[in-house]
Coordinates of C-alpha atoms in Angstrom, one line a residue:
Chain A
M1 CA 21.3 89.8 -56.6
T2 CA 18.9 86.4 -55.5
T3 CA 20.2 84.5 -57.8
T4 CA 24.0 84.9 -57.0
F5 CA 22.7 84.4 -53.7
D6 CA 21.2 81.3 -54.5
T7 CA 24.0 79.4 -56.2
A8 CA 26.6 80.7 -53.4
R9 CA 23.8 79.3 -51.2
R10 CA 24.4 76.1 -53.3
Q11 CA 27.7 76.3 -53.7
A12 CA 28.4 76.4 -49.9
V13 CA 26.0 72.9 -49.4
R14 CA 27.9 71.1 -52.7
T15 CA 30.9 71.5 -50.4
R16 CA 29.8 70.8 -47.2
A17 CA 28.2 67.4 -48.9
W18 CA 31.2 66.8 -50.4
R19 CA 33.8 67.6 -47.5
A20 CA 31.8 65.1 -45.1
R21 CA 32.1 62.4 -48.1
A22 CA 35.5 63.1 -48.2
T23 CA 35.9 62.5 -44.5
S24 CA 33.2 59.8 -44.1
L25 CA 35.8 58.3 -47.0
A26 CA 38.8 59.2 -44.5
F27 CA 37.4 57.2 -41.8
V28 CA 36.9 54.0 -44.3
L29 CA 39.7 53.9 -45.9
P30 CA 42.4 52.9 -43.6
A31 CA 40.5 49.7 -42.9
A32 CA 39.2 48.9 -46.2
I33 CA 42.7 49.2 -47.5
L34 CA 44.3 46.8 -44.4
F35 CA 41.6 44.8 -45.5
G36 CA 42.0 44.8 -50.3
V37 CA 45.6 44.0 -49.7
V38 CA 45.2 40.4 -46.5
V39 CA 42.0 39.4 -47.9
L40 CA 40.8 40.6 -51.1
G41 CA 43.9 40.9 -52.6
P42 CA 46.0 37.7 -52.4
I43 CA 42.2 36.3 -53.7
V44 CA 41.6 38.3 -56.5
L45 CA 45.6 37.1 -57.6
N46 CA 44.7 33.8 -57.2
L47 CA 42.6 34.7 -60.5
Y48 CA 45.6 35.5 -62.3
Y49 CA 48.1 32.6 -60.5
A50 CA 45.2 29.8 -62.0
F51 CA 46.2 30.6 -65.1
T52 CA 50.2 30.0 -65.2
D53 CA 52.3 27.0 -64.5
W54 CA 53.9 28.4 -62.2
S55 CA 55.3 26.5 -59.1
G56 CA 55.4 28.9 -56.0
I57 CA 59.3 29.3 -56.0
G58 CA 61.6 31.5 -58.3
P59 CA 60.3 33.9 -61.6
N60 CA 60.0 32.3 -63.7
F61 CA 56.2 30.8 -65.1
N62 CA 53.9 30.0 -68.2
F63 CA 50.6 30.8 -69.0
V64 CA 48.7 27.9 -69.6
G65 CA 45.0 29.3 -70.3
A66 CA 42.8 26.8 -68.4
D67 CA 45.3 24.5 -68.6
N68 CA 44.6 24.2 -64.6
F69 CA 40.9 24.4 -64.4
V70 CA 40.7 21.4 -66.9
R71 CA 43.0 19.5 -65.1
M72 CA 40.9 20.3 -61.4
F73 CA 37.9 17.6 -63.2
G74 CA 40.3 14.2 -63.2
D75 CA 42.0 15.0 -60.7
P76 CA 40.6 12.0 -58.3
E77 CA 42.1 13.9 -54.4
L78 CA 40.1 17.1 -55.6
R79 CA 36.7 15.1 -56.7
R80 CA 37.5 13.3 -52.8
D81 CA 38.0 16.5 -50.6
A82 CA 34.8 18.5 -52.6
Q83 CA 33.4 15.3 -52.3
N84 CA 34.0 14.9 -48.3
T85 CA 33.9 18.9 -47.9
L86 CA 29.9 18.3 -49.7
V87 CA 29.4 16.1 -46.8
F88 CA 30.8 17.4 -43.7
T89 CA 28.6 20.7 -44.5
L90 CA 25.4 19.0 -44.3
A91 CA 25.5 17.0 -42.1
S92 CA 27.1 19.6 -39.9
T93 CA 23.9 22.1 -40.8
P94 CA 20.8 20.2 -40.1
L95 CA 22.4 19.6 -37.3
Q96 CA 23.9 22.1 -35.7
I97 CA 20.5 24.0 -36.3
L98 CA 18.4 21.5 -34.5
I99 CA 20.5 21.9 -32.0
G100 CA 21.2 25.3 -31.2
L101 CA 17.6 25.5 -31.7
G102 CA 17.0 23.0 -29.1
L103 CA 19.4 24.0 -26.8
A104 CA 17.4 28.0 -27.6
L105 CA 13.6 27.0 -26.8
A106 CA 14.9 25.1 -24.1
L107 CA 17.4 28.3 -21.9
Q108 CA 15.3 31.1 -23.7
K109 CA 14.2 32.5 -20.3
P110 CA 17.2 33.9 -18.0
G111 CA 17.7 32.7 -14.9
R112 CA 20.1 31.1 -13.2
L113 CA 20.5 28.3 -14.0
S114 CA 19.6 28.5 -17.6
N115 CA 22.7 31.2 -17.5
S116 CA 25.2 29.2 -16.5
L117 CA 24.1 26.2 -18.4
R118 CA 24.0 28.9 -22.4
M119 CA 27.8 29.8 -20.5
V120 CA 28.9 26.6 -20.1
I121 CA 28.1 24.8 -24.0
L122 CA 29.2 28.9 -25.6
M123 CA 32.2 27.9 -23.4
P124 CA 33.7 25.3 -26.1
I125 CA 34.6 28.4 -29.3
A126 CA 36.7 30.0 -27.0
I127 CA 38.6 26.4 -27.1
S128 CA 41.5 26.7 -30.0
G129 CA 42.0 24.6 -32.5
V130 CA 44.8 22.4 -31.2
V131 CA 44.2 22.0 -27.8
L132 CA 40.6 20.7 -29.9
G133 CA 42.6 17.9 -30.9
F134 CA 43.9 17.4 -27.5
L135 CA 40.6 16.3 -26.7
G136 CA 39.6 14.8 -30.1
S137 CA 42.3 11.1 -29.0
L138 CA 41.1 11.9 -25.3
I139 CA 37.3 11.4 -26.2
F140 CA 37.8 9.2 -28.9
D141 CA 41.5 6.9 -28.6
P142 CA 40.5 3.1 -29.6
R143 CA 42.6 2.0 -26.5
N144 CA 42.6 5.6 -24.2
G145 CA 39.9 7.2 -25.0
L146 CA 36.7 8.0 -22.6
L147 CA 34.1 6.6 -25.8
T148 CA 36.0 3.4 -24.8
G149 CA 35.9 3.5 -21.5
L150 CA 32.1 3.9 -21.8
A151 CA 32.4 0.9 -24.2
D152 CA 34.1 -1.4 -22.1
A153 CA 32.1 0.2 -18.6
T154 CA 28.1 -0.8 -20.4
G155 CA 29.2 -3.0 -22.7
I156 CA 28.4 -1.8 -25.5
D157 CA 30.9 -2.3 -28.0
W158 CA 29.9 -0.8 -31.3
L159 CA 31.7 2.8 -28.8
G160 CA 34.9 1.4 -28.7
Q161 CA 35.9 1.6 -32.4
N162 CA 38.9 3.2 -33.7
W163 CA 37.0 6.5 -34.3
L164 CA 39.9 9.2 -35.5
G165 CA 41.7 6.0 -37.7
D166 CA 39.0 4.0 -39.8
P167 CA 38.4 5.6 -42.5
R168 CA 35.0 5.0 -42.3
L169 CA 34.0 6.3 -39.1
A170 CA 37.0 9.4 -39.0
M171 CA 34.5 12.1 -40.2
V172 CA 31.7 11.5 -37.8
A173 CA 34.2 12.1 -35.0
V174 CA 35.1 15.2 -36.9
V175 CA 31.4 16.1 -37.5
V176 CA 30.5 15.3 -33.6
M177 CA 33.7 17.8 -32.3
N178 CA 32.9 20.0 -35.1
L179 CA 28.9 20.1 -33.4
W180 CA 30.2 20.5 -29.7
Q181 CA 32.3 23.0 -30.4
W182 CA 29.8 25.0 -32.3
S183 CA 26.6 25.2 -31.2
G184 CA 26.7 26.8 -29.0
L185 CA 27.3 29.7 -31.5
T186 CA 24.2 29.1 -33.1
M187 CA 22.7 28.7 -29.6
L188 CA 23.4 32.1 -28.7
I189 CA 22.0 33.7 -32.1
F190 CA 19.0 31.4 -31.8
I191 CA 18.0 33.1 -28.1
S192 CA 19.1 36.9 -30.0
G193 CA 16.3 35.6 -31.9
L194 CA 14.1 34.6 -29.5
V195 CA 13.9 36.9 -26.8
T196 CA 13.8 40.3 -29.4
Q197 CA 10.1 38.8 -30.1
P198 CA 7.4 40.9 -29.1
A199 CA 5.5 38.9 -26.0
E200 CA 1.6 40.0 -26.8
L201 CA 1.7 37.6 -30.0
H202 CA 2.5 34.9 -28.1
E203 CA 0.2 35.8 -25.9
A204 CA -3.0 36.2 -28.2
A205 CA -2.0 33.0 -29.9
R206 CA -2.3 31.6 -26.5
I207 CA -6.0 33.6 -26.2
D208 CA -7.1 31.6 -29.0
G209 CA -6.1 29.1 -28.2
A210 CA -3.8 28.0 -29.5
G211 CA -0.7 25.4 -27.7
A212 CA 2.2 25.0 -26.9
W213 CA 3.1 23.1 -30.7
K214 CA 1.2 25.2 -32.7
R215 CA 2.6 28.4 -31.3
F216 CA 5.9 27.3 -32.1
R217 CA 5.0 26.7 -35.5
H218 CA 2.8 29.3 -36.5
V219 CA 4.4 32.9 -34.5
T220 CA 7.8 31.6 -32.9
L221 CA 9.3 30.1 -35.6
P222 CA 7.8 32.9 -38.3
L223 CA 9.3 35.5 -36.4
L224 CA 12.9 33.6 -35.5
A225 CA 13.4 33.0 -39.7
P226 CA 16.0 35.8 -39.7
A227 CA 18.0 34.3 -36.7
V228 CA 17.1 30.9 -39.0
T229 CA 19.0 32.1 -42.1
I230 CA 21.6 34.0 -40.6
N231 CA 22.6 30.9 -39.1
T232 CA 22.3 28.5 -42.0
V233 CA 24.5 30.7 -43.8
L234 CA 26.9 30.9 -41.2
T235 CA 27.5 27.1 -40.7
V236 CA 27.5 26.0 -44.2
I237 CA 30.5 29.0 -45.3
G238 CA 32.4 27.9 -42.1
G239 CA 31.2 23.6 -42.9
L240 CA 32.9 25.0 -47.0
K241 CA 35.9 26.2 -45.7
V242 CA 36.3 23.6 -42.8
F243 CA 40.0 23.5 -42.5
D244 CA 40.8 23.8 -38.3
I245 CA 39.7 21.6 -36.6
V246 CA 40.4 19.0 -39.8
Y247 CA 44.3 19.6 -39.4
V248 CA 44.0 18.6 -35.5
L249 CA 42.0 16.0 -35.3
T250 CA 43.1 13.8 -38.2
K251 CA 45.4 16.1 -40.1
G252 CA 43.4 15.0 -43.5
G253 CA 43.6 11.4 -42.9
P254 CA 43.4 8.2 -42.8
A255 CA 43.9 8.0 -46.3
G256 CA 42.8 11.3 -47.5
S257 CA 39.5 10.5 -46.0
T258 CA 38.6 13.5 -44.3
E259 CA 40.9 16.1 -46.0
T260 CA 38.7 19.8 -47.4
V261 CA 39.5 21.3 -50.0
V262 CA 40.9 23.8 -47.4
A263 CA 43.2 21.7 -45.5
R264 CA 44.5 20.5 -49.1
A265 CA 44.8 24.4 -50.0
A266 CA 46.7 25.1 -46.5
L267 CA 48.7 21.5 -47.7
Q268 CA 49.5 21.9 -51.2
A269 CA 50.3 24.9 -51.4
S270 CA 54.2 24.0 -50.2
F271 CA 53.9 21.1 -53.0
G272 CA 55.1 23.5 -55.6
Q273 CA 52.2 24.1 -57.9
Y274 CA 51.0 27.2 -56.9
G275 CA 49.1 28.4 -59.7
Y276 CA 47.1 24.8 -60.0
S277 CA 46.0 25.6 -56.6
A278 CA 45.5 28.8 -57.0
A279 CA 43.0 27.6 -59.8
S280 CA 41.2 25.1 -57.1
N281 CA 41.6 27.8 -54.5
L282 CA 39.4 31.2 -57.0
S283 CA 37.0 28.2 -58.5
L284 CA 36.2 26.8 -54.4
T285 CA 36.1 30.4 -53.6
L286 CA 33.2 30.9 -57.0
V287 CA 31.1 28.1 -54.7
I288 CA 31.2 30.0 -51.5
I289 CA 30.0 32.7 -53.1
V290 CA 27.4 31.7 -55.3
V291 CA 26.3 29.1 -52.2
S292 CA 25.7 32.0 -49.9
F293 CA 24.1 34.5 -51.8
A294 CA 21.8 31.8 -53.3
L295 CA 20.6 31.2 -49.8
L296 CA 20.5 34.8 -48.8
R297 CA 17.6 35.1 -51.2
I298 CA 15.8 31.7 -50.8
L299 CA 15.7 32.2 -47.3
R300 CA 15.0 35.9 -47.2
R301 CA 12.2 35.0 -49.9
R302 CA 10.8 32.2 -47.1
E303 CA 11.6 35.1 -44.2
L304 CA 9.4 37.8 -46.0
A305 CA 6.5 34.7 -47.4
A306 CA 6.1 33.5 -43.2
Chain B
M1 CA 0.0 14.8 -5.0
T2 CA -1.6 11.1 -5.3
T3 CA -3.8 12.1 -2.7
H4 CA -5.1 15.2 -4.8
H5 CA -5.3 13.8 -7.4
A6 CA -7.7 10.8 -5.8
T7 CA -9.9 12.8 -3.6
R8 CA -10.7 14.7 -7.0
L9 CA -11.9 12.3 -9.4
P10 CA -13.9 13.7 -12.4
Q11 CA -10.6 16.3 -12.8
A12 CA -8.0 13.2 -11.8
R13 CA -7.5 12.8 -16.2
M14 CA -6.9 16.4 -17.3
S15 CA -4.0 17.4 -14.1
S16 CA -2.2 14.1 -14.7
T17 CA -2.5 14.8 -18.9
A18 CA -1.5 18.3 -17.6
H19 CA 1.4 16.5 -14.7
A20 CA 3.0 14.6 -18.2
R21 CA 2.9 17.7 -19.8
S22 CA 4.7 19.3 -17.4
I23 CA 7.2 16.3 -17.2
A24 CA 7.6 16.5 -20.8
V25 CA 8.3 20.5 -20.5
T26 CA 10.9 19.8 -17.4
V27 CA 12.8 17.3 -19.8
F28 CA 12.7 19.6 -22.5
R29 CA 13.8 23.5 -20.8
F30 CA 16.2 21.3 -18.3
I31 CA 17.2 17.8 -19.0
L32 CA 18.4 18.4 -22.6
P33 CA 20.2 21.7 -22.1
T34 CA 22.1 19.5 -19.0
V35 CA 23.0 17.0 -20.5
W36 CA 24.6 19.0 -24.1
A37 CA 26.6 20.6 -20.6
V38 CA 27.3 18.3 -19.3
M39 CA 29.1 16.5 -22.7
I40 CA 30.9 20.1 -23.0
L41 CA 32.3 19.4 -19.7
I42 CA 32.9 15.9 -19.7
P43 CA 36.5 15.9 -21.5
I44 CA 37.8 19.1 -20.3
A45 CA 37.5 17.9 -17.2
F46 CA 39.5 15.2 -18.4
M47 CA 41.6 17.5 -20.1
V48 CA 42.0 18.7 -16.6
F49 CA 42.4 15.2 -14.3
G50 CA 45.0 13.9 -16.6
S51 CA 46.8 17.7 -16.6
L52 CA 47.1 16.5 -12.6
R53 CA 48.4 13.1 -12.7
T54 CA 52.0 11.6 -12.8
R55 CA 53.2 9.4 -16.6
Q56 CA 53.2 6.2 -14.8
E57 CA 49.2 6.8 -13.3
Y58 CA 47.9 7.3 -16.8
A59 CA 49.3 4.4 -18.0
L60 CA 47.7 2.6 -15.2
D61 CA 44.4 3.7 -16.6
P62 CA 44.1 6.3 -18.4
R63 CA 40.9 7.1 -17.1
G64 CA 41.5 8.3 -13.3
L65 CA 41.3 10.6 -11.5
P66 CA 44.4 12.1 -9.7
S67 CA 45.1 10.0 -6.6
D68 CA 47.2 13.1 -5.6
P69 CA 47.9 16.2 -7.9
Q70 CA 50.9 16.8 -9.2
F71 CA 51.4 20.2 -10.0
A72 CA 54.5 19.3 -11.5
N73 CA 53.0 19.4 -15.1
Y74 CA 52.9 22.3 -15.1
A75 CA 56.4 22.7 -14.5
T76 CA 57.3 20.7 -17.5
A77 CA 55.1 21.7 -19.6
W78 CA 55.5 25.8 -19.5
I79 CA 60.0 25.1 -19.2
D80 CA 60.0 22.5 -21.6
A81 CA 57.7 23.6 -24.5
N82 CA 59.1 27.0 -24.5
L83 CA 55.8 28.3 -23.2
A84 CA 56.7 31.3 -22.1
T85 CA 58.4 33.0 -25.3
A86 CA 55.5 31.5 -27.1
Y87 CA 52.9 33.4 -24.2
V88 CA 54.9 37.1 -24.7
N89 CA 53.7 36.5 -28.3
N90 CA 50.5 35.4 -28.3
I91 CA 49.4 38.4 -26.2
V92 CA 51.7 40.9 -28.2
V93 CA 49.6 39.9 -31.3
T94 CA 46.5 39.9 -29.3
V95 CA 46.9 42.5 -27.7
A96 CA 48.0 44.7 -30.8
A97 CA 45.7 43.4 -33.3
V98 CA 42.2 44.3 -31.2
L99 CA 43.0 47.3 -30.1
G100 CA 43.8 48.2 -34.0
V101 CA 40.2 46.2 -35.1
I102 CA 38.7 48.2 -32.9
A103 CA 39.8 51.6 -34.0
L104 CA 39.7 50.5 -37.7
G105 CA 37.1 48.7 -37.5
S106 CA 34.5 51.0 -35.2
L107 CA 36.5 54.3 -37.3
A108 CA 34.8 52.8 -40.8
A109 CA 31.8 51.6 -40.0
Y110 CA 31.1 55.1 -38.7
G111 CA 32.1 56.3 -42.3
I112 CA 29.4 53.8 -43.8
A113 CA 27.2 55.0 -41.5
R114 CA 26.8 57.8 -41.2
S115 CA 26.9 59.1 -45.4
A116 CA 24.5 58.6 -47.0
G117 CA 23.7 56.3 -50.9
P118 CA 25.1 54.4 -52.3
F119 CA 28.9 55.1 -50.7
S120 CA 27.5 53.4 -48.1
A121 CA 25.5 50.7 -49.4
A122 CA 28.5 50.7 -51.5
G123 CA 31.6 50.1 -47.8
Y124 CA 28.8 47.6 -46.6
A125 CA 29.2 45.1 -49.7
Y126 CA 32.6 45.5 -49.7
F127 CA 33.3 44.8 -45.9
A128 CA 30.5 41.9 -46.2
L129 CA 32.9 40.4 -48.4
G130 CA 34.3 39.3 -46.0
L131 CA 31.9 38.0 -44.0
I132 CA 31.7 35.0 -47.3
V133 CA 35.1 35.4 -48.7
P134 CA 37.2 32.5 -46.9
F135 CA 41.0 34.3 -45.8
Q136 CA 42.6 31.4 -46.0
L137 CA 42.5 29.8 -50.0
G138 CA 44.6 33.9 -50.6
L139 CA 47.1 32.5 -48.0
P140 CA 49.4 31.3 -50.1
A141 CA 49.7 34.8 -52.8
L142 CA 49.8 36.8 -49.6
Y143 CA 52.8 35.4 -47.9
K144 CA 54.3 35.8 -51.7
M145 CA 53.6 39.5 -51.8
A146 CA 54.7 39.0 -48.1
V147 CA 57.8 37.7 -48.8
R148 CA 59.2 40.2 -51.2
V149 CA 57.9 43.0 -48.6
G150 CA 59.6 41.5 -45.9
L151 CA 56.9 41.0 -42.8
V152 CA 57.6 36.5 -43.1
D153 CA 58.5 35.8 -39.5
N154 CA 57.7 39.0 -38.4
L155 CA 55.8 39.1 -35.9
F156 CA 54.7 42.7 -36.4
G157 CA 53.2 41.7 -40.2
V158 CA 51.0 39.1 -38.2
V159 CA 49.3 41.6 -36.4
L160 CA 48.3 43.0 -40.2
V161 CA 46.7 40.1 -41.5
H162 CA 44.6 39.4 -38.3
I163 CA 43.3 43.4 -38.2
G164 CA 42.6 42.5 -41.9
T165 CA 40.8 39.6 -41.5
Q166 CA 39.1 40.3 -38.5
L167 CA 37.8 43.7 -39.7
P168 CA 34.6 42.7 -41.5
L169 CA 32.8 40.7 -38.5
A170 CA 33.8 44.5 -36.2
V171 CA 32.7 46.5 -39.4
F172 CA 29.3 44.3 -39.8
L173 CA 28.5 44.9 -35.5
Y174 CA 29.5 48.2 -35.6
S175 CA 26.9 48.9 -38.1
G176 CA 24.5 47.2 -36.9
F177 CA 24.2 49.4 -33.6
L178 CA 25.1 52.6 -35.0
A179 CA 22.2 52.6 -36.9
T180 CA 20.3 52.6 -33.3
I181 CA 22.0 55.6 -32.0
P182 CA 19.8 58.9 -32.8
L183 CA 21.7 61.4 -34.3
E184 CA 20.3 64.1 -32.0
L185 CA 23.5 63.4 -29.8
E186 CA 25.8 63.6 -32.4
E187 CA 24.3 67.2 -33.9
S188 CA 24.0 69.1 -31.3
A189 CA 28.1 68.5 -30.6
R190 CA 28.5 69.3 -33.7
V191 CA 26.4 72.7 -33.4
D192 CA 28.7 73.4 -31.0
G193 CA 31.6 73.5 -33.3
A194 CA 33.6 70.0 -33.5
G195 CA 34.6 68.3 -36.2
T196 CA 33.3 65.1 -37.0
F197 CA 36.6 63.4 -35.3
R198 CA 36.4 65.4 -32.4
V199 CA 32.4 63.7 -32.2
F200 CA 33.0 60.2 -33.4
R201 CA 36.0 60.4 -30.5
S202 CA 33.9 62.0 -27.7
I203 CA 30.5 61.1 -28.5
V204 CA 30.1 57.7 -30.6
F205 CA 33.2 55.9 -29.2
P206 CA 31.9 55.2 -26.6
L207 CA 28.5 54.7 -26.7
L208 CA 29.3 51.8 -29.1
E209 CA 30.9 50.2 -25.3
P210 CA 28.6 47.5 -25.7
V211 CA 30.4 45.9 -29.5
H212 CA 33.7 46.7 -28.0
A213 CA 33.3 43.9 -25.8
T214 CA 31.3 41.7 -28.1
V215 CA 34.4 42.5 -30.6
V216 CA 37.1 42.1 -28.0
V217 CA 35.9 38.6 -27.3
L218 CA 35.0 37.4 -30.8
T219 CA 38.6 38.7 -31.8
S220 CA 40.7 37.6 -29.3
I221 CA 39.1 34.5 -29.3
A222 CA 40.3 34.0 -33.3
I223 CA 43.4 35.5 -32.8
W224 CA 44.9 34.1 -29.2
N225 CA 44.1 30.4 -31.1
D226 CA 44.9 30.8 -34.3
L227 CA 46.7 28.0 -36.4
I228 CA 46.9 28.9 -40.2
V229 CA 48.5 32.1 -40.0
S230 CA 51.0 31.5 -38.0
L231 CA 51.5 28.1 -40.3
F232 CA 52.2 30.3 -43.0
F233 CA 54.1 33.3 -41.8
L234 CA 56.2 32.2 -38.7
Q235 CA 59.3 30.2 -39.2
S236 CA 61.8 31.1 -36.2
E237 CA 61.4 29.8 -32.7
G238 CA 61.2 33.0 -30.6
N239 CA 57.9 33.9 -33.1
L240 CA 56.3 31.6 -33.0
T241 CA 52.3 31.4 -31.2
L242 CA 50.9 29.0 -28.9
S243 CA 49.2 27.1 -31.7
R244 CA 52.3 25.8 -33.1
T245 CA 54.9 25.9 -30.0
T246 CA 51.8 23.9 -28.6
L247 CA 51.8 21.6 -31.6
S248 CA 55.2 20.9 -31.8
F249 CA 55.7 19.9 -28.6
M250 CA 52.1 17.5 -28.6
S251 CA 54.9 16.0 -30.8
L252 CA 57.5 15.8 -29.6
Y253 CA 56.1 14.6 -26.3
N254 CA 53.5 12.2 -27.1
S255 CA 54.6 9.8 -24.5
N256 CA 54.0 11.9 -21.2
I257 CA 49.9 12.7 -21.9
P258 CA 49.4 14.6 -18.6
V259 CA 52.1 17.2 -19.8
I260 CA 50.9 17.7 -23.2
Y261 CA 47.8 18.3 -21.2
A262 CA 48.7 20.5 -18.9
S263 CA 49.9 22.9 -21.8
G264 CA 46.5 22.9 -23.4
V265 CA 45.3 23.7 -20.1
I266 CA 47.9 26.7 -20.0
V267 CA 46.8 27.8 -23.4
V268 CA 43.1 27.8 -23.1
L269 CA 42.9 29.2 -19.0
P270 CA 43.8 33.0 -20.4
I271 CA 40.9 33.6 -23.1
L272 CA 38.5 31.6 -20.9
V273 CA 38.9 33.5 -18.0
L274 CA 37.9 36.6 -20.9
F275 CA 35.3 35.0 -22.0
F276 CA 33.9 34.1 -18.6
V277 CA 34.5 37.8 -18.0
M278 CA 32.4 39.3 -20.7
Q279 CA 29.9 36.7 -22.4
R280 CA 27.9 38.2 -20.7
Y281 CA 27.9 41.3 -23.4
L282 CA 28.4 38.8 -25.8
V283 CA 24.4 38.3 -26.0
A284 CA 24.3 41.9 -25.7
G285 CA 26.1 42.8 -28.5
I286 CA 25.3 39.5 -30.8
T287 CA 21.7 40.8 -30.6
Q288 CA 22.0 44.3 -31.8
G289 CA 25.0 43.7 -34.4
A290 CA 24.0 40.6 -36.1
L291 CA 19.7 40.1 -36.2
K292 CA 19.7 43.5 -36.8
G293 CA 22.2 44.3 -39.2

């Protein structure tokens, strides 16, 4: 008697659990499929095409083994683009973190002035790449730009250079415009990290006689570790896949001095070397995945240590 | 202040260091962010000023202020760049895609958050991949797929692409917030006999309001300003979105800078208005989504 009752009950519990799981799956499925088809599927397809010599047009192609990957290593343009991407990322990340952190510390307390400043500083994230291109030439144009005007007015001649047209300077201009646009978001994430810090810890440190710097170094900063992690990962990933800002400011020029890997991928897809560009796209995707996970690991470990 | 220091000599040194420190704090607190904010505003202000000047004025002095505001530049930009069509396309694509992201994203996050164990972790990891992987690198392959199913040069196709690329961020933000909602609310409704979808629609979905606001702002900005998806998928004049139209307008009108600036202002205005109306939710949404997630 009891055993049949037990099995029946167990059965009922199991059916209910199964039904709950099916419901969850039904909730997740539409989003999972669309995301899979639009984002993951094509990236996995790159994995297939990367081993072919498909031009991108027509039905015919051959498997060429690892040829595309071998060719990548001897491709001076790809090396240059990889270098540019790296320079952009390594220059942007620390600067954006420092500026964002400085602004967040200054504006962490809400108030009318600080709220307005936050809003203005965050505003550029809403500005489109194309309009950013207009603003770029408005600032950097060697004849009509604001910097040239500033150079004329102050006599500091080096400000009035051909920022976007000089292969040695164009990357500086791209990094500056990127900071102009994104430092506000970094600031916002740091502010989120600051407002969630318990006030008691700061108070206790103050009572113990810790000065402002000590309190920052030993209380604020360790508690800010998760925000540092998120900001670093976001900035590095954003840097490795930068495209819009390069496309609208310089189109990768002059002489390829600002062309990044994603910009090349977008421009090269039409050049009839589909298999080859799939190989480089796939490589960059893998680099980004590896770098992101490595960064997350390292930073999370430091969070725990701190 | 000086007399105060002078009359109480023994304390003068201490209060002058305190004074110096308070000056340093003021510089840091107010001057630093104000300088940055001014650097943000200057180029935008010059774009707006420039858009109100005549071509001749601009040629004489590219950095001057408008003497007699010319709103005609806006009319020229609107008509000559055919911005009306692009505007309608942009609004349709942005609204449709944002609604899609909200519906599918919140549903998926709820499914993930309320199922236990490995299924939940796997679902979360699956969407987290989308935050890392650059979707741009898959676009050539996606384009080939779209050709096959006839979704190239088709606004519906572009909407689907935007929903797919924006879903991971939405799922991430919704999941972070759902983790903070107590289960009791849902359970009492369930005792009353409501099914899972009813519970989601009438209890959970309204509770997600702060995240809806964040998702609306962030995805609207991304989609309204999109360039790369429209570069790949849209071809015919009647289907182009704002970034494409203004880009080609820019190369056509590069001798008439004030009109180009006017088109820039027209493009940014609606999304900036949305940003200003909704920005206070952004802080709340990002705090709950990003740091707890």
